Amino acid sequence: MIKTLKQFSKAQIMAWLDAIKDPEIPVISIADLGVLYDVQVEKTTVEVSILPTYSGCPAMDSIQEDIIKHLQKQGIEQVRVKIINSPAWTTDRITEQGRQQLHAYGIAPPQSKTGQPIACPQCQSTNTTCISQFGSTACKALYRCEDCLEPFDYFKCHV
Amino acid sequence: MKKAIKHYLLRLADSSLTQSQRLAEWCGHGPFLEEDIALTNVALDLLGHAKLFYEQAAEISEQDVSADDLAFLRDVDQFRNPILTELPRGDFAYTTLKQYFFDQFNVLLYAELMNSQYQPLAEIAEKALKESRYHLTRSRDWCLRLSLSTAEAKQKIQSALDDLYFYTPELFETDDQLKQLLADNVMPDMQALKQQWQQQVDQLLQQCQLQAPTSGWLATGGLRGEHSEYLGYMLADMQFLQRAYPGCEW
Ligand SMILES: [Zn+2]
């Protein structure tokens, strides 16, 4: 017998999905990162749409698995994850809370919204230099603080 | 039309895959750590683009094939990339200039493909364009940096230009199937694209104070599956695992 999913609301499922973190930056949820796009509750299946950050990002596979496992734990057996390329993900989708979490974790958040200079997440100095436009993962660039001399990751602007 | 679209999707996928594979060969061999990471970052993005194109090609295939089957189980004469992307990685100047030609091409192409009447292609182009722009900034900067630095660097990038220049017109080649796609507004006019590309390239070469060669062997054939010997070696390396252990995953 197939259970119908009427008893699950979209808001409830969204709230559950908020527990899923980015596997490479485990302090920010996929919702705050702007990767979680939509949830559709169908008769027997829940469809979760996600926007991949970078097209080669290996974290997307593990995010898909996490979504399926997590919802199955809540009793939703049939979960389908749909990857959407349009609208394309941009860093403007990262929430204010997400930006604060990145900063607290030691990653300077993207500055496309504010146009502010890139501040060192350790000492807040804006006297910083880009060392490489490409960092340890596709979404980050490598910076150095000229005051405290610490290198740090900058979550680069992607618009 | 489906057949022509698949043909074009494979052209795009094979181009990104072979370019990605050559960049990935730099892993552990970059001139310094940050650049090693940058090269493989770009390789990963291009692999992502290839995956998107292959997935769409698999989706509309008449046979039951996956993106992996298309990437790892086709032979040389079934690949549709231009010869430029299968050329050996060469030295850093050679890789850099080859990447610049490819990035400049992709940025212009994807901007046009965003308006494709074939919606899945328009969506992939929207995604890929953002990343290609970032790649272009890097490869342009490096062309300038190498050209305007030491005599040795300049000589290396000039020699790369002499070797690579006549491989670039093949990027814009079309055949009957692609002409049909142009008529159906699936893909842009490659001659118009070539003019835009040439303008950008000429401008950069001038800034770099580099001289394009005036004559050379004009590469052609990739679209028909006629490749250089390099592709066979690349596929042997890249496809070995899937061929030796079919369906292997980890
Ligand atoms: Zn600092």
CSV table of C-alpha atoms and ligand atoms in Angstrom, one decimal:
chain,number,residue,atom,x,y,z
A,1,MET,CA,0.0,0.0,0.0
A,2,ILE,CA,1.3,3.4,-0.8
A,3,LYS,CA,0.9,6.0,1.9
A,4,THR,CA,-0.3,9.4,0.7
A,5,LEU,CA,1.7,12.4,1.8
A,6,LYS,CA,-1.1,14.8,2.6
A,7,GLN,CA,-0.2,15.0,6.2
A,8,PHE,CA,3.1,16.7,5.4
A,9,SER,CA,3.1,20.4,4.6
A,10,LYS,CA,5.6,22.2,2.5
A,11,ALA,CA,6.6,24.4,5.5
A,12,GLN,CA,7.2,21.3,7.6
A,13,ILE,CA,9.4,19.7,5.0
A,14,MET,CA,11.3,23.0,4.5
A,15,ALA,CA,11.9,23.2,8.2
A,16,TRP,CA,13.3,19.6,8.3
A,17,LEU,CA,15.6,20.4,5.4
A,18,ASP,CA,17.0,23.3,7.3
A,19,ALA,CA,19.0,20.7,9.3
A,20,ILE,CA,21.0,19.8,6.2
A,21,LYS,CA,24.4,21.6,6.0
A,22,ASP,CA,26.7,22.1,3.2
A,23,PRO,CA,29.2,19.1,3.4
A,24,GLU,CA,32.2,21.4,2.7
A,25,ILE,CA,31.2,24.3,5.0
A,26,PRO,CA,29.3,22.4,7.7
A,27,VAL,CA,28.1,25.6,9.5
A,28,ILE,CA,25.8,26.8,6.8
A,29,SER,CA,22.5,25.1,5.8
A,30,ILE,CA,21.6,24.5,2.2
A,31,ALA,CA,18.7,26.8,2.8
A,32,ASP,CA,20.9,29.7,3.9
A,33,LEU,CA,23.3,28.9,1.1
A,34,GLY,CA,20.5,29.4,-1.4
A,35,VAL,CA,20.9,25.9,-2.8
A,36,LEU,CA,17.5,24.7,-1.5
A,37,TYR,CA,15.0,26.1,-4.1
A,38,ASP,CA,11.6,24.5,-3.7
A,39,VAL,CA,9.6,21.6,-2.3
A,40,GLN,CA,6.6,20.1,-4.0
A,41,VAL,CA,4.4,17.6,-2.1
A,42,GLU,CA,2.8,15.2,-4.5
A,43,LYS,CA,0.5,12.3,-3.9
A,44,THR,CA,3.2,9.8,-3.0
A,45,THR,CA,6.4,11.6,-3.6
A,46,VAL,CA,8.1,14.7,-2.3
A,47,GLU,CA,10.1,16.6,-4.9
A,48,VAL,CA,12.9,18.8,-3.7
A,49,SER,CA,14.5,21.2,-6.2
A,50,ILE,CA,18.1,22.4,-5.6
A,51,LEU,CA,20.3,24.9,-7.4
A,52,PRO,CA,23.8,23.6,-7.7
A,53,THR,CA,26.5,26.2,-6.8
A,54,TYR,CA,29.2,25.4,-9.3
A,55,SER,CA,28.4,22.8,-12.1
A,56,GLY,CA,31.4,20.7,-11.1
A,57,CYS,CA,30.9,20.9,-7.4
A,58,PRO,CA,31.2,17.4,-6.0
A,59,ALA,CA,29.2,18.4,-2.9
A,60,MET,CA,26.0,18.3,-4.9
A,61,ASP,CA,25.9,14.5,-5.0
A,62,SER,CA,26.3,14.3,-1.2
A,63,ILE,CA,23.7,17.0,-0.7
A,64,GLN,CA,21.2,15.0,-2.8
A,65,GLU,CA,21.9,11.9,-0.7
A,66,ASP,CA,21.5,13.9,2.5
A,67,ILE,CA,18.1,15.2,1.5
A,68,ILE,CA,16.8,11.8,0.6
A,69,LYS,CA,18.1,10.1,3.8
A,70,HIS,CA,16.9,13.0,6.0
A,71,LEU,CA,13.4,13.0,4.7
A,72,GLN,CA,13.2,9.2,4.8
A,73,LYS,CA,14.0,9.4,8.5
A,74,GLN,CA,11.0,11.6,8.9
A,75,GLY,CA,8.8,9.0,7.2
A,76,ILE,CA,8.8,10.2,3.7
A,77,GLU,CA,9.8,7.2,1.6
A,78,GLN,CA,9.7,8.5,-1.9
A,79,VAL,CA,11.9,11.6,-2.4
A,80,ARG,CA,13.0,12.9,-5.7
A,81,VAL,CA,15.8,15.5,-5.9
A,82,LYS,CA,15.6,17.7,-9.0
A,83,ILE,CA,18.7,19.8,-10.0
A,84,ILE,CA,17.8,23.1,-11.6
A,85,ASN,CA,20.2,25.2,-13.7
A,86,SER,CA,17.8,28.1,-14.4
A,87,PRO,CA,17.6,30.3,-12.4
A,88,ALA,CA,21.3,29.8,-12.0
A,89,TRP,CA,22.5,30.0,-8.4
A,90,THR,CA,24.3,33.2,-7.4
A,91,THR,CA,25.9,34.3,-4.2
A,92,ASP,CA,23.1,36.9,-3.8
A,93,ARG,CA,21.0,33.9,-2.7
A,94,ILE,CA,23.0,33.5,0.5
A,95,THR,CA,20.9,34.8,3.4
A,96,GLU,CA,22.0,37.3,5.9
A,97,GLN,CA,22.2,34.6,8.5
A,98,GLY,CA,24.3,32.5,6.1
A,99,ARG,CA,26.7,35.4,5.7
A,100,GLN,CA,27.1,35.7,9.4
A,101,GLN,CA,27.7,32.0,9.8
A,102,LEU,CA,30.4,32.0,7.1
A,103,HIS,CA,32.1,35.0,8.8
A,104,ALA,CA,32.0,33.3,12.2
A,105,TYR,CA,33.5,30.1,10.6
A,106,GLY,CA,36.5,32.2,9.3
A,107,ILE,CA,35.3,32.6,5.7
A,108,ALA,CA,34.8,36.1,4.4
A,109,PRO,CA,31.3,36.2,2.9
A,110,PRO,CA,30.7,37.4,-0.7
A,111,GLN,CA,30.3,41.2,-1.1
A,112,SER,CA,28.1,41.5,-4.1
A,113,LYS,CA,25.2,43.0,-2.2
A,114,THR,CA,27.0,45.6,-0.2
A,115,GLY,CA,30.0,46.5,-2.3
A,116,GLN,CA,32.1,46.7,0.9
A,117,PRO,CA,35.8,45.8,0.8
A,118,ILE,CA,36.7,42.3,1.9
A,119,ALA,CA,37.3,42.2,5.6
A,120,CYS,CA,39.6,39.7,7.4
A,121,PRO,CA,37.4,37.3,9.4
A,122,GLN,CA,40.0,37.2,12.1
A,123,CYS,CA,40.8,40.9,12.9
A,124,GLN,CA,38.2,42.7,10.6
A,125,SER,CA,40.9,44.7,8.9
A,126,THR,CA,40.0,45.6,5.3
A,127,ASN,CA,43.6,45.8,4.4
A,128,THR,CA,43.5,42.5,2.5
A,129,THR,CA,45.0,41.1,-0.7
A,130,CYS,CA,43.8,38.5,-3.1
A,131,ILE,CA,46.4,35.7,-3.4
A,132,SER,CA,44.5,33.5,-5.8
A,133,GLN,CA,41.1,33.8,-7.4
A,134,PHE,CA,40.8,30.0,-7.0
A,135,GLY,CA,40.9,28.5,-3.5
A,136,SER,CA,40.4,25.1,-1.9
A,137,THR,CA,37.0,24.6,-3.5
A,138,ALA,CA,35.3,26.1,-6.5
A,139,CYS,CA,33.4,28.6,-4.5
A,140,LYS,CA,36.3,30.2,-2.6
A,141,ALA,CA,39.2,32.5,-3.4
A,142,LEU,CA,42.3,32.8,-1.3
A,143,TYR,CA,43.1,36.1,0.5
A,144,ARG,CA,45.7,37.4,3.0
A,145,CYS,CA,45.2,39.9,5.7
A,146,GLU,CA,48.0,42.6,5.6
A,147,ASP,CA,47.5,43.5,9.2
A,148,CYS,CA,47.3,40.2,11.1
A,149,LEU,CA,49.1,38.4,8.2
A,150,GLU,CA,46.7,35.4,8.3
A,151,PRO,CA,45.6,33.9,5.1
A,152,PHE,CA,41.8,33.3,4.8
A,153,ASP,CA,39.2,32.0,2.4
A,154,TYR,CA,36.8,34.4,0.7
A,155,PHE,CA,33.5,33.0,-0.5
A,156,LYS,CA,33.8,34.6,-3.9
A,157,CYS,CA,31.1,36.6,-5.5
A,158,HIS,CA,29.3,34.7,-8.2
A,159,VAL,CA,26.6,36.6,-10.0
B,1,MET,CA,16.1,17.5,-35.2
B,2,LYS,CA,16.7,15.4,-32.1
B,3,LYS,CA,19.6,13.7,-33.8
B,4,ALA,CA,21.2,17.1,-34.7
B,5,ILE,CA,20.7,18.4,-31.2
B,6,LYS,CA,22.4,15.3,-29.8
B,7,HIS,CA,25.3,15.8,-32.2
B,8,TYR,CA,25.7,19.4,-31.0
B,9,LEU,CA,25.4,18.4,-27.3
B,10,LEU,CA,28.2,15.9,-27.9
B,11,ARG,CA,30.3,18.6,-29.6
B,12,LEU,CA,29.9,20.8,-26.6
B,13,ALA,CA,30.4,18.0,-24.1
B,14,ASP,CA,33.4,16.5,-25.8
B,15,SER,CA,35.1,19.9,-26.0
B,16,SER,CA,34.7,20.6,-22.3
B,17,LEU,CA,35.7,17.1,-21.3
B,18,THR,CA,38.9,16.9,-23.3
B,19,GLN,CA,39.9,20.5,-22.3
B,20,SER,CA,39.2,19.5,-18.7
B,21,GLN,CA,41.3,16.3,-18.9
B,22,ARG,CA,44.3,18.3,-20.2
B,23,LEU,CA,44.0,20.8,-17.4
B,24,ALA,CA,43.6,18.0,-14.9
B,25,GLU,CA,47.0,16.6,-16.0
B,26,TRP,CA,48.5,19.7,-14.4
B,27,CYS,CA,47.5,18.4,-10.9
B,28,GLY,CA,50.7,18.3,-8.9
B,29,HIS,CA,52.7,19.9,-11.7
B,30,GLY,CA,51.5,23.6,-11.6
B,31,PRO,CA,54.2,26.3,-11.5
B,32,PHE,CA,53.3,27.0,-7.8
B,33,LEU,CA,50.6,25.8,-5.4
B,34,GLU,CA,47.9,28.4,-6.0
B,35,GLU,CA,48.2,28.0,-9.7
B,36,ASP,CA,48.1,24.2,-9.4
B,37,ILE,CA,44.8,24.7,-7.5
B,38,ALA,CA,43.5,27.2,-10.0
B,39,LEU,CA,44.2,24.8,-13.0
B,40,THR,CA,42.3,22.0,-11.4
B,41,ASN,CA,39.5,24.2,-10.3
B,42,VAL,CA,38.9,25.2,-13.9
B,43,ALA,CA,39.2,21.6,-14.9
B,44,LEU,CA,36.5,20.7,-12.4
B,45,ASP,CA,34.1,23.4,-13.7
B,46,LEU,CA,34.7,22.2,-17.3
B,47,LEU,CA,34.0,18.6,-16.2
B,48,GLY,CA,30.8,19.9,-14.7
B,49,HIS,CA,29.8,21.5,-18.0
B,50,ALA,CA,30.6,18.3,-19.9
B,51,LYS,CA,28.5,16.4,-17.4
B,52,LEU,CA,25.5,18.7,-18.0
B,53,PHE,CA,25.8,18.4,-21.8
B,54,TYR,CA,26.3,14.6,-21.6
B,55,GLU,CA,23.3,14.2,-19.3
B,56,GLN,CA,21.1,16.1,-21.8
B,57,ALA,CA,22.5,14.1,-24.7
B,58,ALA,CA,21.8,10.8,-22.8
B,59,GLU,CA,18.3,12.0,-22.0
B,60,ILE,CA,17.4,12.4,-25.7
B,61,SER,CA,19.3,9.4,-26.9
B,62,GLU,CA,17.3,6.6,-28.5
B,63,GLN,CA,19.5,4.0,-26.8
B,64,ASP,CA,19.5,3.6,-23.1
B,65,VAL,CA,22.8,5.3,-22.2
B,66,SER,CA,24.1,7.4,-19.3
B,67,ALA,CA,26.3,10.4,-19.3
B,68,ASP,CA,29.2,8.2,-18.1
B,69,ASP,CA,28.6,5.8,-21.1
B,70,LEU,CA,28.9,8.7,-23.4
B,71,ALA,CA,32.1,10.0,-21.8
B,72,PHE,CA,33.9,6.8,-21.2
B,73,LEU,CA,32.7,4.2,-23.7
B,74,ARG,CA,32.9,6.0,-27.1
B,75,ASP,CA,35.9,5.7,-29.4
B,76,VAL,CA,38.0,8.4,-31.0
B,77,ASP,CA,36.0,8.6,-34.2
B,78,GLN,CA,32.8,9.2,-32.2
B,79,PHE,CA,34.2,12.3,-30.4
B,80,ARG,CA,33.1,15.6,-31.8
B,81,ASN,CA,35.5,18.1,-30.1
B,82,PRO,CA,37.8,20.4,-32.2
B,83,ILE,CA,41.4,19.3,-32.3
B,84,LEU,CA,42.4,22.3,-30.2
B,85,THR,CA,41.1,20.8,-27.0
B,86,GLU,CA,42.8,17.4,-27.4
B,87,LEU,CA,46.3,18.9,-28.0
B,88,PRO,CA,48.8,17.9,-25.4
B,89,ARG,CA,49.0,20.3,-22.4
B,90,GLY,CA,52.5,21.6,-23.4
B,91,ASP,CA,54.2,24.1,-21.1
B,92,PHE,CA,52.4,26.6,-18.9
B,93,ALA,CA,52.4,29.3,-21.6
B,94,TYR,CA,50.9,26.9,-24.1
B,95,THR,CA,48.2,25.7,-21.7
B,96,THR,CA,47.4,29.3,-20.8
B,97,LEU,CA,47.0,30.5,-24.3
B,98,LYS,CA,45.0,27.5,-25.3
B,99,GLN,CA,42.7,28.1,-22.3
B,100,TYR,CA,42.3,31.7,-23.2
B,101,PHE,CA,41.2,30.9,-26.8
B,102,PHE,CA,38.7,28.3,-25.3
B,103,ASP,CA,37.4,30.6,-22.6
B,104,GLN,CA,36.9,33.5,-24.9
B,105,PHE,CA,35.0,31.2,-27.3
B,106,ASN,CA,32.8,29.8,-24.5
B,107,VAL,CA,32.0,33.2,-23.0
B,108,LEU,CA,30.7,34.5,-26.3
B,109,LEU,CA,29.0,31.2,-27.3
B,110,TYR,CA,27.2,30.6,-24.0
B,111,ALA,CA,26.0,34.2,-24.0
B,112,GLU,CA,24.3,33.4,-27.3
B,113,LEU,CA,23.1,30.0,-26.3
B,114,MET,CA,21.2,31.4,-23.4
B,115,ASN,CA,18.7,32.5,-26.1
B,116,SER,CA,18.5,29.1,-27.7
B,117,GLN,CA,15.1,27.9,-28.6
B,118,TYR,CA,16.1,24.5,-27.1
B,119,GLN,CA,15.4,25.2,-23.5
B,120,PRO,CA,17.6,22.7,-21.8
B,121,LEU,CA,20.6,24.1,-23.7
B,122,ALA,CA,19.7,27.7,-22.8
B,123,GLU,CA,19.6,26.7,-19.1
B,124,ILE,CA,23.0,24.9,-19.2
B,125,ALA,CA,24.5,27.9,-21.0
B,126,GLU,CA,23.2,30.3,-18.3
B,127,LYS,CA,24.9,28.2,-15.7
B,128,ALA,CA,28.1,27.6,-17.6
B,129,LEU,CA,28.5,31.2,-18.7
B,130,LYS,CA,29.0,32.5,-15.1
B,131,GLU,CA,31.9,30.1,-14.6
B,132,SER,CA,33.4,30.7,-18.0
B,133,ARG,CA,33.6,34.4,-17.3
B,134,TYR,CA,35.6,33.7,-14.3
B,135,HIS,CA,37.9,31.4,-16.2
B,136,LEU,CA,38.4,34.1,-18.9
B,137,THR,CA,39.5,36.7,-16.4
B,138,ARG,CA,42.2,34.3,-15.2
B,139,SER,CA,43.5,33.2,-18.6
B,140,ARG,CA,43.5,36.7,-20.0
B,141,ASP,CA,45.4,38.0,-17.0
B,142,TRP,CA,48.0,35.3,-17.4
B,143,CYS,CA,48.4,36.0,-21.1
B,144,LEU,CA,49.2,39.6,-20.3
B,145,ARG,CA,51.4,38.7,-17.3
B,146,LEU,CA,53.5,36.2,-19.4
B,147,SER,CA,53.7,38.4,-22.5
B,148,LEU,CA,54.8,41.5,-20.6
B,149,SER,CA,57.3,40.0,-18.3
B,150,THR,CA,60.7,38.3,-19.0
B,151,ALA,CA,62.1,37.7,-22.5
B,152,GLU,CA,61.9,33.9,-21.8
B,153,ALA,CA,58.2,34.1,-20.8
B,154,LYS,CA,57.4,36.2,-23.9
B,155,GLN,CA,59.2,33.9,-26.2
B,156,LYS,CA,57.3,30.9,-24.7
B,157,ILE,CA,53.9,32.5,-25.2
B,158,GLN,CA,54.8,33.7,-28.7
B,159,SER,CA,55.9,30.2,-29.6
B,160,ALA,CA,52.6,28.8,-28.2
B,161,LEU,CA,50.7,31.3,-30.4
B,162,ASP,CA,52.6,30.2,-33.5
B,163,ASP,CA,51.7,26.6,-32.7
B,164,LEU,CA,48.1,27.1,-31.7
B,165,TYR,CA,46.7,29.9,-33.8
B,166,PHE,CA,45.6,27.9,-36.8
B,167,TYR,CA,43.8,25.4,-34.6
B,168,THR,CA,41.3,28.1,-33.5
B,169,PRO,CA,39.2,28.5,-36.7
B,170,GLU,CA,37.9,24.9,-36.2
B,171,LEU,CA,36.1,26.1,-33.1
B,172,PHE,CA,33.6,27.8,-35.5
B,173,GLU,CA,33.2,25.0,-37.9
B,174,THR,CA,29.7,23.8,-38.8
B,175,ASP,CA,28.2,20.9,-40.8
B,176,ASP,CA,24.8,20.2,-42.3
B,177,GLN,CA,23.3,19.2,-39.0
B,178,LEU,CA,24.5,22.3,-37.2
B,179,LYS,CA,23.3,24.5,-40.1
B,180,GLN,CA,19.9,23.0,-39.4
B,181,LEU,CA,20.2,24.0,-35.8
B,182,LEU,CA,21.0,27.5,-36.7
B,183,ALA,CA,17.9,27.7,-38.9
B,184,ASP,CA,15.9,26.4,-36.0
B,185,ASN,CA,17.4,29.0,-33.6
B,186,VAL,CA,18.9,26.3,-31.4
B,187,MET,CA,22.5,27.6,-31.9
B,188,PRO,CA,23.9,30.9,-33.0
B,189,ASP,CA,25.6,31.9,-36.3
B,190,MET,CA,29.2,30.7,-35.9
B,191,GLN,CA,30.5,33.2,-38.5
B,192,ALA,CA,29.1,36.1,-36.5
B,193,LEU,CA,30.5,34.6,-33.3
B,194,LYS,CA,33.9,34.2,-35.0
B,195,GLN,CA,34.0,37.9,-35.8
B,196,GLN,CA,33.3,38.8,-32.2
B,197,TRP,CA,35.9,36.3,-31.0
B,198,GLN,CA,38.5,37.6,-33.5
B,199,GLN,CA,38.0,41.1,-32.3
B,200,GLN,CA,38.6,40.2,-28.7
B,201,VAL,CA,41.6,38.1,-29.5
B,202,ASP,CA,43.2,40.7,-31.8
B,203,GLN,CA,42.8,43.3,-29.0
B,204,LEU,CA,44.4,41.1,-26.4
B,205,LEU,CA,47.3,40.1,-28.7
B,206,GLN,CA,47.9,43.8,-29.3
B,207,GLN,CA,48.0,44.5,-25.6
B,208,CYS,CA,50.3,41.5,-25.2
B,209,GLN,CA,52.5,42.8,-28.0
B,210,LEU,CA,52.3,39.3,-29.6
B,211,GLN,CA,52.3,38.6,-33.4
B,212,ALA,CA,49.8,36.1,-34.8
B,213,PRO,CA,51.4,33.9,-37.5
B,214,THR,CA,50.2,34.6,-41.0
B,215,SER,CA,50.2,31.1,-42.4
B,216,GLY,CA,50.1,27.6,-41.1
B,217,TRP,CA,48.2,24.3,-41.2
B,218,LEU,CA,44.5,24.8,-40.7
B,219,ALA,CA,43.1,22.2,-38.3
B,220,THR,CA,39.8,20.6,-39.3
B,221,GLY,CA,38.0,17.3,-38.8
B,222,GLY,CA,36.8,17.1,-35.2
B,223,LEU,CA,33.2,17.5,-36.0
B,224,ARG,CA,33.4,14.5,-38.4
B,225,GLY,CA,35.3,12.4,-35.8
B,226,GLU,CA,38.7,12.9,-37.6
B,227,HIS,CA,41.1,13.6,-34.8
B,228,SER,CA,44.8,13.9,-34.2
B,229,GLU,CA,46.7,11.0,-32.7
B,230,TYR,CA,46.7,12.7,-29.3
B,231,LEU,CA,43.0,11.9,-28.7
B,232,GLY,CA,43.6,8.2,-28.8
B,233,TYR,CA,46.2,8.4,-26.1
B,234,MET,CA,44.0,10.7,-24.0
B,235,LEU,CA,41.1,8.3,-24.2
B,236,ALA,CA,43.2,5.3,-23.4
B,237,ASP,CA,44.2,7.1,-20.2
B,238,MET,CA,40.8,8.5,-19.4
B,239,GLN,CA,38.6,5.6,-20.3
B,240,PHE,CA,40.9,2.8,-19.0
B,241,LEU,CA,39.0,2.2,-15.7
B,242,GLN,CA,35.5,2.0,-17.2
B,243,ARG,CA,36.7,-0.3,-20.0
B,244,ALA,CA,38.6,-2.6,-17.6
B,245,TYR,CA,35.9,-2.6,-15.0
B,246,PRO,CA,32.6,-1.8,-16.7
B,247,GLY,CA,30.1,0.1,-14.5
B,248,CYS,CA,32.7,0.6,-11.7
B,249,GLU,CA,31.8,3.3,-9.3
B,250,TRP,CA,33.2,4.7,-6.1
C,1,ZN,ZN,43.4,40.0,9.8
